[in-house]
XYZ file of C-alpha atoms in Angstrom:
405
model
C 281.137 135.501 284.748
C 281.732 138.879 283.064
C 281.330 141.961 285.325
C 279.649 143.769 282.430
C 276.588 141.545 282.935
C 276.530 142.376 286.641
C 276.034 146.027 285.673
C 273.828 145.626 282.600
C 271.210 143.210 283.967
C 270.152 145.268 287.041
C 270.174 148.413 284.875
C 267.860 146.684 282.390
C 265.662 145.566 285.282
C 265.397 149.144 286.549
C 264.466 150.360 283.061
C 261.794 147.654 282.694
C 260.351 148.469 286.118
C 260.051 152.128 285.096
C 258.554 151.455 281.644
C 256.109 148.818 282.915
C 255.030 150.812 285.960
C 251.373 150.967 284.736
C 251.424 147.136 284.975
C 253.057 146.741 288.401
C 252.915 142.942 288.652
C 254.630 142.469 285.286
C 257.163 145.166 286.199
C 258.049 143.357 289.419
C 258.363 139.951 287.720
C 260.595 141.111 284.852
C 262.615 143.442 287.062
C 263.141 140.699 289.628
C 264.281 138.189 286.995
C 266.811 140.626 285.556
C 267.948 141.556 289.049
C 268.464 137.896 289.913
C 270.505 137.539 286.736
C 272.695 140.422 287.853
C 273.092 138.869 291.294
C 274.099 135.561 289.705
C 276.732 137.397 287.663
C 278.113 138.952 290.866
C 278.113 135.661 292.780
C 279.753 133.739 289.931
C 282.381 136.401 289.251
C 285.982 135.728 290.247
C 287.388 138.478 292.495
C 290.380 140.191 290.914
C 289.843 138.663 287.464
C 290.136 141.393 284.805
C 287.642 141.539 281.928
C 288.130 143.787 278.879
C 285.181 142.727 276.735
C 284.232 146.399 276.238
C 287.791 147.568 275.733
C 288.025 148.742 279.353
C 289.683 146.719 282.109
C 287.021 145.866 284.692
C 287.468 143.761 287.807
C 285.581 143.159 291.035
C 287.404 143.065 294.366
C 286.428 140.524 297.012
C 285.240 143.078 299.650
C 283.144 144.991 297.105
C 281.664 141.711 295.833
C 280.677 140.819 299.395
C 278.930 144.163 299.915
C 277.084 143.837 296.593
C 275.759 140.385 297.516
C 274.568 141.626 300.909
C 272.997 144.729 299.310
C 271.120 142.549 296.810
C 269.838 140.363 299.659
C 268.687 143.481 301.516
C 266.857 144.737 298.425
C 265.110 141.377 298.020
C 263.879 141.430 301.631
C 262.678 145.025 301.331
C 260.768 144.380 298.086
C 259.215 141.040 299.084
C 258.073 142.361 302.472
C 257.396 145.923 301.337
C 255.315 148.202 303.585
C 251.590 148.274 302.819
C 251.581 151.698 301.164
C 254.799 151.173 299.230
C 254.704 150.606 295.472
C 256.764 147.469 294.894
C 257.581 148.179 291.250
C 258.894 151.660 292.085
C 260.847 150.356 295.058
C 262.360 147.584 292.923
C 263.185 150.001 290.112
C 265.051 152.391 292.390
C 266.805 149.497 294.096
C 267.968 147.913 290.835
C 269.174 151.275 289.534
C 271.164 151.705 292.726
C 272.513 148.155 292.478
C 273.635 148.742 288.883
C 275.367 151.963 289.911
C 277.023 150.297 292.901
C 278.297 147.460 290.718
C 279.654 149.963 288.213
C 281.473 151.721 291.064
C 282.886 148.420 292.297
C 284.237 147.330 288.892
C 285.456 150.764 287.748
C 289.101 150.689 286.630
C 290.139 153.926 288.373
C 288.972 156.286 291.087
C 288.298 158.905 288.390
C 285.623 156.651 286.896
C 284.224 155.929 290.375
C 283.715 159.658 290.931
C 282.015 160.098 287.536
C 279.630 157.202 288.231
C 278.884 158.641 291.661
C 278.088 162.006 290.050
C 275.644 160.299 287.675
C 273.912 158.565 290.601
C 273.718 161.879 292.475
C 272.009 163.614 289.547
C 269.610 160.712 288.880
C 268.500 160.501 292.514
C 268.108 164.260 292.864
C 266.051 164.400 289.642
C 263.457 161.919 290.953
C 260.107 163.440 292.011
C 260.182 164.607 295.636
C 259.004 167.379 297.938
C 262.368 169.155 298.087
C 263.610 170.917 294.940
C 266.481 169.535 292.884
C 268.942 172.206 294.047
C 268.494 171.335 297.719
C 268.621 167.582 297.206
C 271.731 167.612 295.032
C 273.713 169.980 297.266
C 275.157 167.583 299.858
C 276.038 164.631 297.580
C 277.433 167.027 294.950
C 279.688 168.482 297.643
C 280.895 164.932 298.324
C 281.751 164.460 294.650
C 283.631 167.779 294.623
C 285.658 166.831 297.718
C 286.540 163.421 296.270
C 287.632 165.021 293.001
C 289.703 167.646 294.823
C 291.366 164.991 296.948
C 292.171 162.903 293.883
C 293.726 165.900 292.101
C 295.894 166.738 295.117
C 297.243 163.191 295.330
C 298.428 163.405 291.716
C 300.148 166.772 291.867
C 303.924 166.701 291.822
C 305.264 168.263 294.976
C 305.924 167.705 298.668
C 304.371 164.822 300.580
C 302.114 167.366 302.292
C 300.012 167.396 299.121
C 299.269 163.706 299.623
C 298.047 164.473 303.135
C 295.738 167.181 301.804
C 294.548 164.691 299.206
C 293.785 162.224 301.989
C 291.774 164.950 303.747
C 289.724 165.485 300.583
C 289.015 161.784 300.086
C 288.004 161.256 303.716
C 285.771 164.343 303.668
C 284.229 163.238 300.373
C 283.529 159.731 301.640
C 281.942 160.955 304.874
C 279.879 163.531 302.963
C 278.751 160.921 300.423
C 277.275 158.630 303.084
C 275.762 161.576 304.980
C 277.684 161.041 308.201
C 278.745 163.779 310.625
C 279.782 166.541 310.100
C 278.259 166.428 306.600
C 274.736 165.151 307.259
C 272.342 165.562 304.347
C 269.145 167.571 304.579
C 266.322 165.251 305.632
C 262.554 165.495 305.078
C 260.608 162.906 307.079
C 257.708 162.980 304.596
C 259.806 162.103 301.550
C 259.858 158.613 300.129
C 262.860 156.595 301.240
C 264.234 156.339 297.689
C 264.270 160.140 297.352
C 265.701 160.747 300.832
C 269.350 160.635 302.006
C 268.820 157.147 303.499
C 269.971 155.244 300.357
C 273.334 157.024 300.531
C 273.849 155.959 304.133
C 272.324 152.492 304.058
C 272.375 151.125 300.505
C 274.911 152.749 298.180
C 277.242 153.858 300.970
C 278.714 150.476 301.989
C 279.949 149.580 298.488
C 281.172 153.125 297.903
C 283.104 153.138 301.187
C 284.790 149.795 300.533
C 285.805 150.905 297.039
C 287.151 154.324 298.048
C 289.082 153.021 301.058
C 290.754 150.297 298.981
C 291.631 152.639 296.111
C 292.772 155.457 298.424
C 295.396 153.366 300.191
C 296.931 152.531 296.816
C 297.132 156.230 295.898
C 299.148 157.577 298.829
C 301.039 154.907 300.782
C 303.058 157.619 302.556
C 299.868 159.261 303.876
C 298.132 156.004 304.839
C 298.649 156.704 308.544
C 297.024 160.133 308.321
C 294.196 158.673 306.238
C 293.486 156.021 308.877
C 293.734 158.517 311.737
C 291.135 160.780 310.118
C 288.786 157.842 309.580
C 289.126 156.853 313.247
C 288.578 160.428 314.447
C 285.436 160.901 312.380
C 284.337 157.403 313.352
C 284.489 158.259 317.057
C 282.601 161.506 316.394
C 279.803 159.648 314.614
C 279.667 156.864 317.201
C 279.292 159.192 320.172
C 277.263 162.016 318.668
C 275.100 159.733 316.522
C 274.058 157.567 319.475
C 273.498 160.537 321.797
C 271.405 162.327 319.172
C 269.397 159.169 318.416
C 268.645 158.926 322.137
C 267.896 162.578 322.907
C 266.473 164.057 319.696
C 262.796 164.976 319.790
C 261.443 163.138 316.731
C 261.652 159.363 316.363
C 262.297 159.617 312.626
C 265.320 161.817 313.348
C 266.478 159.213 315.857
C 266.549 156.624 313.071
C 268.543 158.985 310.895
C 271.161 159.577 313.594
C 271.374 155.854 314.311
C 272.780 155.271 310.824
C 275.563 157.736 311.694
C 276.352 155.730 314.814
C 276.830 152.556 312.789
C 278.945 154.423 310.273
C 281.150 155.530 313.151
C 281.955 151.903 313.918
C 282.620 151.124 310.256
C 284.910 154.140 309.829
C 286.907 153.089 312.884
C 287.268 149.605 311.405
C 288.505 150.975 308.078
C 290.850 153.373 309.859
C 292.538 150.698 311.961
C 293.757 149.032 308.741
C 294.160 145.579 310.313
C 292.606 142.536 308.573
C 290.472 141.819 311.646
C 289.279 145.436 311.765
C 288.427 145.354 308.045
C 286.343 142.248 308.734
C 284.586 144.119 311.548
C 283.762 146.976 309.159
C 282.311 144.515 306.635
C 280.133 142.919 309.342
C 278.940 146.313 310.596
C 277.953 147.468 307.118
C 276.271 144.097 306.540
C 274.204 144.646 309.688
C 273.179 148.065 308.333
C 271.973 146.435 305.110
C 270.389 143.350 306.673
C 268.892 144.904 309.813
C 268.798 148.678 310.224
C 267.678 149.539 306.670
C 264.704 147.121 306.404
C 263.652 147.809 310.009
C 263.664 151.546 309.302
C 261.461 151.047 306.228
C 258.981 148.946 308.200
C 258.846 151.551 310.984
C 257.805 154.460 308.758
C 254.047 153.868 309.018
C 254.220 153.543 312.805
C 256.312 156.728 312.889
C 253.607 158.582 310.964
C 250.901 157.212 313.259
C 253.085 157.851 316.351
C 252.496 154.314 317.626
C 254.928 152.954 320.226
C 254.832 149.569 321.929
C 256.979 147.575 324.360
C 256.184 144.039 323.260
C 258.842 141.290 323.279
C 259.275 141.689 319.517
C 260.151 145.363 319.997
C 262.766 144.418 322.586
C 264.300 141.884 320.174
C 264.453 144.577 317.503
C 266.167 146.873 320.010
C 268.688 144.121 320.756
C 269.594 143.605 317.101
C 269.941 147.371 316.587
C 272.175 147.654 319.647
C 274.467 144.895 318.408
C 273.746 142.616 321.343
C 274.570 138.915 321.433
C 273.757 136.692 319.606
C 273.056 139.066 316.711
C 275.381 140.000 313.843
C 276.466 143.336 315.285
C 277.903 141.713 318.409
C 280.621 139.803 316.584
C 281.522 142.935 314.615
C 281.998 144.907 317.818
C 284.151 142.169 319.368
C 286.422 142.107 316.304
C 286.692 145.895 316.356
C 287.567 145.992 320.053
C 290.152 143.233 319.624
C 291.810 145.131 316.766
C 291.800 148.406 318.691
C 293.323 146.687 321.727
C 296.115 145.230 319.615
C 296.897 148.618 318.072
C 296.322 151.117 320.918
C 294.435 150.040 324.027
C 293.149 153.538 325.069
C 291.276 153.642 321.750
C 289.648 150.302 322.611
C 288.596 151.778 325.963
C 286.939 154.760 324.257
C 285.150 152.488 321.770
C 283.991 150.092 324.510
C 282.587 152.975 326.565
C 280.782 154.471 323.576
C 279.142 151.116 322.790
C 276.992 151.580 325.890
C 275.330 154.543 324.170
C 273.644 152.167 321.700
C 271.356 150.760 324.404
C 268.993 153.705 325.146
C 268.764 154.789 321.505
C 268.050 151.224 320.338
C 265.306 150.781 322.923
C 263.702 153.938 321.596
C 263.934 152.750 317.995
C 262.556 149.320 318.896
C 259.463 150.910 320.445
C 258.962 153.103 317.372
C 258.334 150.005 315.234
C 254.798 149.868 316.631
C 252.688 146.723 316.180
C 253.782 145.155 312.886
C 251.507 142.624 311.236
C 251.154 140.648 308.035
C 254.128 140.681 305.635
C 255.999 143.197 307.780
C 255.832 140.902 310.793
C 257.135 138.005 308.691
C 259.909 140.238 307.368
C 260.949 141.308 310.870
C 261.071 137.696 312.048
C 263.183 136.808 308.994
C 265.584 139.708 309.677
C 265.961 138.613 313.294
C 266.593 135.004 312.247
C 269.204 135.978 309.633
C 271.005 138.235 312.099
C 271.048 135.487 314.730
C 272.415 132.965 312.218
C 275.142 135.337 311.026
C 275.874 136.408 314.589
C 276.496 132.819 315.663
C 278.344 131.892 312.473
C 279.687 135.047 310.727
C 282.308 133.128 308.771
C 280.364 133.172 305.462
C 280.355 136.971 305.498
C 284.019 137.111 306.458
C 285.003 134.637 303.748
C 283.242 136.625 301.017
C 285.686 139.560 301.254
C 288.604 137.208 301.815
C 289.172 138.012 305.485
């Protein structure tokens, strides 16, 4: 199926959800139907097949297609089991707009177009109503766009190979800044709606963006691929260790959730940096666990965070286990693949990663307690998330086959 439809249908769904907001039920129905049409176009697309129906060569890579499918599934879970105070039509509208932008990034013919689409998403998100002013909300993601553009320019300048290395620095810095990982964490206001906060960059748009940039970057500077991977691994270790420690020791529970996303991004960056097929599969599984576990669980915890309710029921312990990447959940297989790849490449790195994995336990226990006492649709959603993560943890092959691993 044409990739143009995969972009146009979710965009139309987002527009309908915005226009029909006074009639929320109709907005959700029409938006959902158009979103499902976009998902069908993604699922039925052939990875690598070029389409030029609009006069521009568009194609969807297998890893990006996998991330888009998982992101669409995450959006469906979040909308169907939305928190009590959340407005479903608004949540769906923002999600479909993000999905359309992510698909456009994935099918873009060049990295130049990817950066322009990212800039448009940055401006649209920063322009949405929120407590923080536009200038403060646009600052961090706009810096990411600037770093990506600078890195791209440096890779294309004629000169010594050192320029390619500086270009790799710019692309790595831009990617890390775009997803809000350390040392470029975005400003965060706990009272803001999730759609207007930095969370979508880390947990929704970020996975597709990362897969696209990493794939395109390696094609740009083959001579600097080693330096590119080394920087990803270094920043990955920083985010793993500091993110987990901060999630454990920070004062506010909502800040702990924010730092926990950085910890997961540390694992994914290490997987991308190792540049082995098995490590790339680990990165895909880790980002899938962010979309299918950490993001929806964070959304369902927000009311309990406001009410400062903490519990230690068995359900909270299961949530802690899935967040920590314990067996038999999805994150466990990802960590095993990552450790195996690191051992094959450089065993001291595997030792550092294995030691840092222990830091997930105390922070995950804290986050599990912060979920409070879920009930109604949220309880059903949590049970569904746990079941999906168990199924994919026991049999991750469907996720690994999607990106062609």
